[in-house]
Amino acid sequence: VVIVTPNDTHAEICRAFMNEGIHISCEKPLATSLTEAEELSRIAAEKGLLFMVTYVYTGHLTAKYIRELIREGEIGEIRTVMAEYPQGWLYNEKENGGKQGAWRMDPKRAGRVNCLGDLGTHVENIVSMMTGLKEKRLLAKMDVVVPGRVLDDNDQVLIEYENGATGMYWTSQFAIGCDNSLRIRLFGSRGTIQWFQ
């Protein structure tokens, strides 16, 4: 079963299908709490079920090619990562993105985060897939900028990776003129790779 409903319904739907022995592909997040996510993971393990989140951008042929280039050492050791995923669809406080925007900005439906959970997970996922870098620590600034909002609509994350490299991720939902503008820049000791979806 593929689950693409609002966040607050994921755990209940996943639980119901997994208890019937059915494999799950769920839109992110798997649940709105760590307790629910751990419970779902346990059920999947006990029943031997596939339980996954899919990130479609990692399926790009060029993203896979970048992973190969990095594994082969073409740009040397990665020193810094700059990645961003701005969108502009929620720029106006008077237009909240219709049904989808309304639940994404409601903490009861979306959970405790909006933009970082919706866009930032794509950034982290594709950077991790391309580079293989493991995060050591991070510092996130989650802003609520558009008047009337409760959950974050603009985020910056500073990262230090285990190999000593650094990174900066930016996500935004009020960046007018941007539509799924996922961009990754990888700066190595011997070269640079830039990828713009």
PDB file of C-alpha atoms in Angstrom:
ATOM      1  CA  VAL A   1       0.000   0.000   0.000  1.00  0.00           C
ATOM      2  CA  VAL A   2       1.210   3.507  -0.802  1.00  0.00           C
ATOM      3  CA  ILE A   3       0.122   6.074   1.793  1.00  0.00           C
ATOM      4  CA  VAL A   4       0.011   9.731   0.691  1.00  0.00           C
ATOM      5  CA  THR A   5      -2.421  11.226   3.191  1.00  0.00           C
ATOM      6  CA  PRO A   6      -1.889  14.069   5.729  1.00  0.00           C
ATOM      7  CA  ASN A   7       0.797  13.364   8.350  1.00  0.00           C
ATOM      8  CA  ASP A   8      -1.518  12.759  11.318  1.00  0.00           C
ATOM      9  CA  THR A   9      -3.151   9.778   9.571  1.00  0.00           C
ATOM     10  CA  HIS A  10       0.046   7.891   8.632  1.00  0.00           C
ATOM     11  CA  ALA A  11       0.567   5.871  11.817  1.00  0.00           C
ATOM     12  CA  GLU A  12      -3.023   4.637  12.036  1.00  0.00           C
ATOM     13  CA  ILE A  13      -3.153   3.629   8.363  1.00  0.00           C
ATOM     14  CA  CYS A  14       0.300   1.993   8.445  1.00  0.00           C
ATOM     15  CA  ARG A  15      -0.594   0.041  11.601  1.00  0.00           C
ATOM     16  CA  ALA A  16      -3.867  -1.220  10.104  1.00  0.00           C
ATOM     17  CA  PHE A  17      -2.284  -2.512   6.890  1.00  0.00           C
ATOM     18  CA  MET A  18       0.821  -3.954   8.559  1.00  0.00           C
ATOM     19  CA  ASN A  19      -1.331  -5.840  11.046  1.00  0.00           C
ATOM     20  CA  GLU A  20      -2.888  -7.497   7.974  1.00  0.00           C
ATOM     21  CA  GLY A  21       0.586  -8.411   6.659  1.00  0.00           C
ATOM     22  CA  ILE A  22       0.699  -5.798   3.870  1.00  0.00           C
ATOM     23  CA  HIS A  23       3.924  -4.004   2.861  1.00  0.00           C
ATOM     24  CA  ILE A  24       3.951  -0.192   3.176  1.00  0.00           C
ATOM     25  CA  SER A  25       5.435   2.704   1.228  1.00  0.00           C
ATOM     26  CA  CYS A  26       4.542   5.809   3.221  1.00  0.00           C
ATOM     27  CA  GLU A  27       4.968   9.474   2.431  1.00  0.00           C
ATOM     28  CA  LYS A  28       7.169  11.224   4.970  1.00  0.00           C
ATOM     29  CA  PRO A  29       6.953  11.351   7.924  1.00  0.00           C
ATOM     30  CA  LEU A  30       6.110   7.814   8.940  1.00  0.00           C
ATOM     31  CA  ALA A  31       4.433   9.240  12.035  1.00  0.00           C
ATOM     32  CA  THR A  32       4.200  12.485  13.976  1.00  0.00           C
ATOM     33  CA  SER A  33       5.952  11.118  17.078  1.00  0.00           C
ATOM     34  CA  LEU A  34       9.035   9.022  17.711  1.00  0.00           C
ATOM     35  CA  THR A  35       6.993   6.604  19.823  1.00  0.00           C
ATOM     36  CA  GLU A  36       4.613   5.889  16.914  1.00  0.00           C
ATOM     37  CA  ALA A  37       7.486   5.523  14.435  1.00  0.00           C
ATOM     38  CA  GLU A  38       9.276   3.052  16.717  1.00  0.00           C
ATOM     39  CA  GLU A  39       6.063   1.058  17.153  1.00  0.00           C
ATOM     40  CA  LEU A  40       5.559   0.870  13.374  1.00  0.00           C
ATOM     41  CA  SER A  41       9.168  -0.172  12.879  1.00  0.00           C
ATOM     42  CA  ARG A  42       8.735  -2.918  15.471  1.00  0.00           C
ATOM     43  CA  ILE A  43       5.553  -4.227  13.794  1.00  0.00           C
ATOM     44  CA  ALA A  44       7.271  -4.268  10.394  1.00  0.00           C
ATOM     45  CA  ALA A  45      10.254  -6.181  11.811  1.00  0.00           C
ATOM     46  CA  GLU A  46       8.073  -8.695  13.659  1.00  0.00           C
ATOM     47  CA  LYS A  47       6.000  -9.391  10.553  1.00  0.00           C
ATOM     48  CA  GLY A  48       8.923  -9.272   8.097  1.00  0.00           C
ATOM     49  CA  LEU A  49       7.335  -6.464   6.079  1.00  0.00           C
ATOM     50  CA  LEU A  50       8.814  -3.825   3.824  1.00  0.00           C
ATOM     51  CA  PHE A  51       8.210  -0.460   5.468  1.00  0.00           C
ATOM     52  CA  MET A  52       9.688   2.464   3.592  1.00  0.00           C
ATOM     53  CA  VAL A  53       9.676   6.114   2.686  1.00  0.00           C
ATOM     54  CA  THR A  54      10.546   6.897  -0.918  1.00  0.00           C
ATOM     55  CA  TYR A  55      12.509   9.950  -2.002  1.00  0.00           C
ATOM     56  CA  VAL A  56      12.039  10.289  -5.742  1.00  0.00           C
ATOM     57  CA  TYR A  57      14.902  12.728  -6.373  1.00  0.00           C
ATOM     58  CA  THR A  58      17.485  10.057  -5.558  1.00  0.00           C
ATOM     59  CA  GLY A  59      16.172   8.197  -8.582  1.00  0.00           C
ATOM     60  CA  HIS A  60      17.528  10.809 -11.007  1.00  0.00           C
ATOM     61  CA  LEU A  61      20.167   9.253 -13.238  1.00  0.00           C
ATOM     62  CA  THR A  62      22.413  12.275 -12.703  1.00  0.00           C
ATOM     63  CA  ALA A  63      22.128  11.942  -8.903  1.00  0.00           C
ATOM     64  CA  LYS A  64      23.254   8.318  -9.166  1.00  0.00           C
ATOM     65  CA  TYR A  65      26.085   9.335 -11.489  1.00  0.00           C
ATOM     66  CA  ILE A  66      27.240  11.946  -8.965  1.00  0.00           C
ATOM     67  CA  ARG A  67      27.335   9.227  -6.295  1.00  0.00           C
ATOM     68  CA  GLU A  68      29.569   7.137  -8.582  1.00  0.00           C
ATOM     69  CA  LEU A  69      31.897  10.080  -9.283  1.00  0.00           C
ATOM     70  CA  ILE A  70      32.289  10.766  -5.571  1.00  0.00           C
ATOM     71  CA  ARG A  71      32.918   7.080  -4.749  1.00  0.00           C
ATOM     72  CA  GLU A  72      35.596   7.011  -7.466  1.00  0.00           C
ATOM     73  CA  GLY A  73      37.288  10.058  -5.896  1.00  0.00           C
ATOM     74  CA  GLU A  74      36.772  12.375  -8.871  1.00  0.00           C
ATOM     75  CA  ILE A  75      36.406  15.499  -6.706  1.00  0.00           C
ATOM     76  CA  GLY A  76      38.632  14.284  -3.884  1.00  0.00           C
ATOM     77  CA  GLU A  77      37.536  14.502  -0.275  1.00  0.00           C
ATOM     78  CA  ILE A  78      34.402  16.569   0.191  1.00  0.00           C
ATOM     79  CA  ARG A  79      35.159  19.704   2.180  1.00  0.00           C
ATOM     80  CA  THR A  80      31.821  21.478   2.205  1.00  0.00           C
ATOM     81  CA  VAL A  81      28.227  20.960   1.095  1.00  0.00           C
ATOM     82  CA  MET A  82      25.807  23.731   0.181  1.00  0.00           C
ATOM     83  CA  ALA A  83      22.270  22.562  -0.439  1.00  0.00           C
ATOM     84  CA  GLU A  84      18.924  24.293  -0.751  1.00  0.00           C
ATOM     85  CA  TYR A  85      15.318  23.523  -1.500  1.00  0.00           C
ATOM     86  CA  PRO A  86      13.267  26.714  -1.803  1.00  0.00           C
ATOM     87  CA  GLN A  87       9.659  26.821  -2.908  1.00  0.00           C
ATOM     88  CA  GLY A  88       7.350  29.812  -3.199  1.00  0.00           C
ATOM     89  CA  TRP A  89       3.889  28.310  -2.981  1.00  0.00           C
ATOM     90  CA  LEU A  90       3.171  29.496   0.586  1.00  0.00           C
ATOM     91  CA  TYR A  91       4.471  33.061   0.275  1.00  0.00           C
ATOM     92  CA  ASN A  92       1.178  34.834   0.956  1.00  0.00           C
ATOM     93  CA  GLU A  93      -0.544  34.772   4.336  1.00  0.00           C
ATOM     94  CA  LYS A  94      -3.913  35.311   2.621  1.00  0.00           C
ATOM     95  CA  GLU A  95      -3.518  32.259   0.386  1.00  0.00           C
ATOM     96  CA  ASN A  96      -2.537  29.223   2.400  1.00  0.00           C
ATOM     97  CA  GLY A  97      -1.994  26.755  -0.426  1.00  0.00           C
ATOM     98  CA  GLY A  98      -5.483  25.283  -0.496  1.00  0.00           C
ATOM     99  CA  LYS A  99      -6.287  22.009   1.294  1.00  0.00           C
ATOM    100  CA  GLN A 100      -2.700  20.773   1.194  1.00  0.00           C
ATOM    101  CA  GLY A 101      -1.269  24.005   2.570  1.00  0.00           C
ATOM    102  CA  ALA A 102      -3.898  24.199   5.300  1.00  0.00           C
ATOM    103  CA  TRP A 103      -3.046  20.842   6.888  1.00  0.00           C
ATOM    104  CA  ARG A 104       0.718  21.305   6.387  1.00  0.00           C
ATOM    105  CA  MET A 105       0.606  24.457   8.509  1.00  0.00           C
ATOM    106  CA  ASP A 106      -1.593  22.981  11.248  1.00  0.00           C
ATOM    107  CA  PRO A 107       0.467  21.409  14.073  1.00  0.00           C
ATOM    108  CA  LYS A 108      -2.409  19.046  14.906  1.00  0.00           C
ATOM    109  CA  ARG A 109      -2.258  17.605  11.380  1.00  0.00           C
ATOM    110  CA  ALA A 110       1.379  18.091  10.321  1.00  0.00           C
ATOM    111  CA  GLY A 111       3.191  17.495  13.611  1.00  0.00           C
ATOM    112  CA  ARG A 112       5.798  19.804  15.125  1.00  0.00           C
ATOM    113  CA  VAL A 113       7.483  20.924  11.892  1.00  0.00           C
ATOM    114  CA  ASN A 114       6.466  22.052   8.433  1.00  0.00           C
ATOM    115  CA  CYS A 115       9.149  23.236   6.029  1.00  0.00           C
ATOM    116  CA  LEU A 116      12.131  21.416   7.513  1.00  0.00           C
ATOM    117  CA  GLY A 117      10.207  18.153   7.657  1.00  0.00           C
ATOM    118  CA  ASP A 118       8.704  18.575   4.207  1.00  0.00           C
ATOM    119  CA  LEU A 119      11.713  19.913   2.277  1.00  0.00           C
ATOM    120  CA  GLY A 120      14.701  19.471   4.579  1.00  0.00           C
ATOM    121  CA  THR A 121      14.330  15.704   4.610  1.00  0.00           C
ATOM    122  CA  HIS A 122      14.742  15.689   0.814  1.00  0.00           C
ATOM    123  CA  VAL A 123      17.909  17.762   1.123  1.00  0.00           C
ATOM    124  CA  GLU A 124      19.432  15.504   3.779  1.00  0.00           C
ATOM    125  CA  ASN A 125      18.403  12.363   1.916  1.00  0.00           C
ATOM    126  CA  ILE A 126      19.918  13.281  -1.429  1.00  0.00           C
ATOM    127  CA  VAL A 127      23.111  14.735   0.059  1.00  0.00           C
ATOM    128  CA  SER A 128      23.555  11.548   2.087  1.00  0.00           C
ATOM    129  CA  MET A 129      22.862   9.354  -0.947  1.00  0.00           C
ATOM    130  CA  MET A 130      25.255  11.260  -3.214  1.00  0.00           C
ATOM    131  CA  THR A 131      28.117  11.734  -0.767  1.00  0.00           C
ATOM    132  CA  GLY A 132      27.866   8.969   1.821  1.00  0.00           C
ATOM    133  CA  LEU A 133      28.726  11.618   4.442  1.00  0.00           C
ATOM    134  CA  LYS A 134      27.481  10.981   7.978  1.00  0.00           C
ATOM    135  CA  GLU A 135      26.334  13.899  10.117  1.00  0.00           C
ATOM    136  CA  LYS A 136      28.213  14.426  13.379  1.00  0.00           C
ATOM    137  CA  ARG A 137      26.271  17.407  14.683  1.00  0.00           C
ATOM    138  CA  LEU A 138      24.049  20.219  13.493  1.00  0.00           C
ATOM    139  CA  LEU A 139      22.481  23.483  14.483  1.00  0.00           C
ATOM    140  CA  ALA A 140      19.092  24.379  13.004  1.00  0.00           C
ATOM    141  CA  LYS A 141      17.324  27.721  12.965  1.00  0.00           C
ATOM    142  CA  MET A 142      13.662  27.239  12.187  1.00  0.00           C
ATOM    143  CA  ASP A 143      11.814  30.475  11.413  1.00  0.00           C
ATOM    144  CA  VAL A 144       8.149  31.374  11.152  1.00  0.00           C
ATOM    145  CA  VAL A 145       8.234  34.343   8.769  1.00  0.00           C
ATOM    146  CA  VAL A 146       4.899  34.727   7.004  1.00  0.00           C
ATOM    147  CA  PRO A 147       2.381  36.458   9.336  1.00  0.00           C
ATOM    148  CA  GLY A 148      -0.219  34.158  10.859  1.00  0.00           C
ATOM    149  CA  ARG A 149       1.826  30.967  10.565  1.00  0.00           C
ATOM    150  CA  VAL A 150       2.520  28.670  13.506  1.00  0.00           C
ATOM    151  CA  LEU A 151       4.982  26.174  12.016  1.00  0.00           C
ATOM    152  CA  ASP A 152       8.321  26.897  10.327  1.00  0.00           C
ATOM    153  CA  ASP A 153       8.321  28.209   6.764  1.00  0.00           C
ATOM    154  CA  ASN A 154      12.049  28.993   6.439  1.00  0.00           C
ATOM    155  CA  ASP A 155      14.989  27.031   7.876  1.00  0.00           C
ATOM    156  CA  GLN A 156      18.781  27.101   7.920  1.00  0.00           C
ATOM    157  CA  VAL A 157      20.846  24.151   9.136  1.00  0.00           C
ATOM    158  CA  LEU A 158      24.594  24.217   9.791  1.00  0.00           C
ATOM    159  CA  ILE A 159      26.190  20.766   9.697  1.00  0.00           C
ATOM    160  CA  GLU A 160      29.470  19.155  10.632  1.00  0.00           C
ATOM    161  CA  TYR A 161      30.101  15.727   9.146  1.00  0.00           C
ATOM    162  CA  GLU A 162      32.141  12.911  10.682  1.00  0.00           C
ATOM    163  CA  ASN A 163      34.988  13.458   8.179  1.00  0.00           C
ATOM    164  CA  GLY A 164      35.319  17.120   9.287  1.00  0.00           C
ATOM    165  CA  ALA A 165      33.502  18.580   6.273  1.00  0.00           C
ATOM    166  CA  THR A 166      30.889  21.256   6.883  1.00  0.00           C
ATOM    167  CA  GLY A 167      27.595  22.057   5.265  1.00  0.00           C
ATOM    168  CA  MET A 168      24.683  24.436   5.123  1.00  0.00           C
ATOM    169  CA  TYR A 169      21.112  23.541   4.144  1.00  0.00           C
ATOM    170  CA  TRP A 170      18.379  26.089   3.445  1.00  0.00           C
ATOM    171  CA  THR A 171      14.705  25.381   2.908  1.00  0.00           C
ATOM    172  CA  SER A 172      11.906  27.884   2.366  1.00  0.00           C
ATOM    173  CA  GLN A 173       8.268  27.892   1.345  1.00  0.00           C
ATOM    174  CA  PHE A 174       7.937  31.621   0.679  1.00  0.00           C
ATOM    175  CA  ALA A 175      10.751  32.030  -1.882  1.00  0.00           C
ATOM    176  CA  ILE A 176       8.754  33.680  -4.664  1.00  0.00           C
ATOM    177  CA  GLY A 177       9.835  32.453  -8.089  1.00  0.00           C
ATOM    178  CA  CYS A 178      11.079  29.079  -6.826  1.00  0.00           C
ATOM    179  CA  ASP A 179       9.241  25.872  -7.638  1.00  0.00           C
ATOM    180  CA  ASN A 180      10.912  22.674  -6.388  1.00  0.00           C
ATOM    181  CA  SER A 181      14.300  24.360  -6.697  1.00  0.00           C
ATOM    182  CA  LEU A 182      16.408  21.614  -5.126  1.00  0.00           C
ATOM    183  CA  ARG A 183      20.103  22.444  -5.621  1.00  0.00           C
ATOM    184  CA  ILE A 184      23.213  20.673  -4.326  1.00  0.00           C
ATOM    185  CA  ARG A 185      26.794  21.974  -4.505  1.00  0.00           C
ATOM    186  CA  LEU A 186      29.610  19.683  -3.371  1.00  0.00           C
ATOM    187  CA  PHE A 187      33.078  21.194  -2.995  1.00  0.00           C
ATOM    188  CA  GLY A 188      35.938  18.720  -2.811  1.00  0.00           C
ATOM    189  CA  SER A 189      39.708  18.836  -2.537  1.00  0.00           C
ATOM    190  CA  ARG A 190      40.057  18.240  -6.308  1.00  0.00           C
ATOM    191  CA  GLY A 191      36.844  19.577  -7.827  1.00  0.00           C
ATOM    192  CA  THR A 192      33.236  20.663  -7.495  1.00  0.00           C
ATOM    193  CA  ILE A 193      29.928  19.119  -8.493  1.00  0.00           C
ATOM    194  CA  GLN A 194      26.755  21.164  -8.850  1.00  0.00           C
ATOM    195  CA  TRP A 195      23.340  19.574  -9.355  1.00  0.00           C
ATOM    196  CA  PHE A 196      20.129  21.500  -9.877  1.00  0.00           C
ATOM    197  CA  GLN A 197      16.955  19.483 -10.109  1.00  0.00           C
TER     198      GLN A 197
END
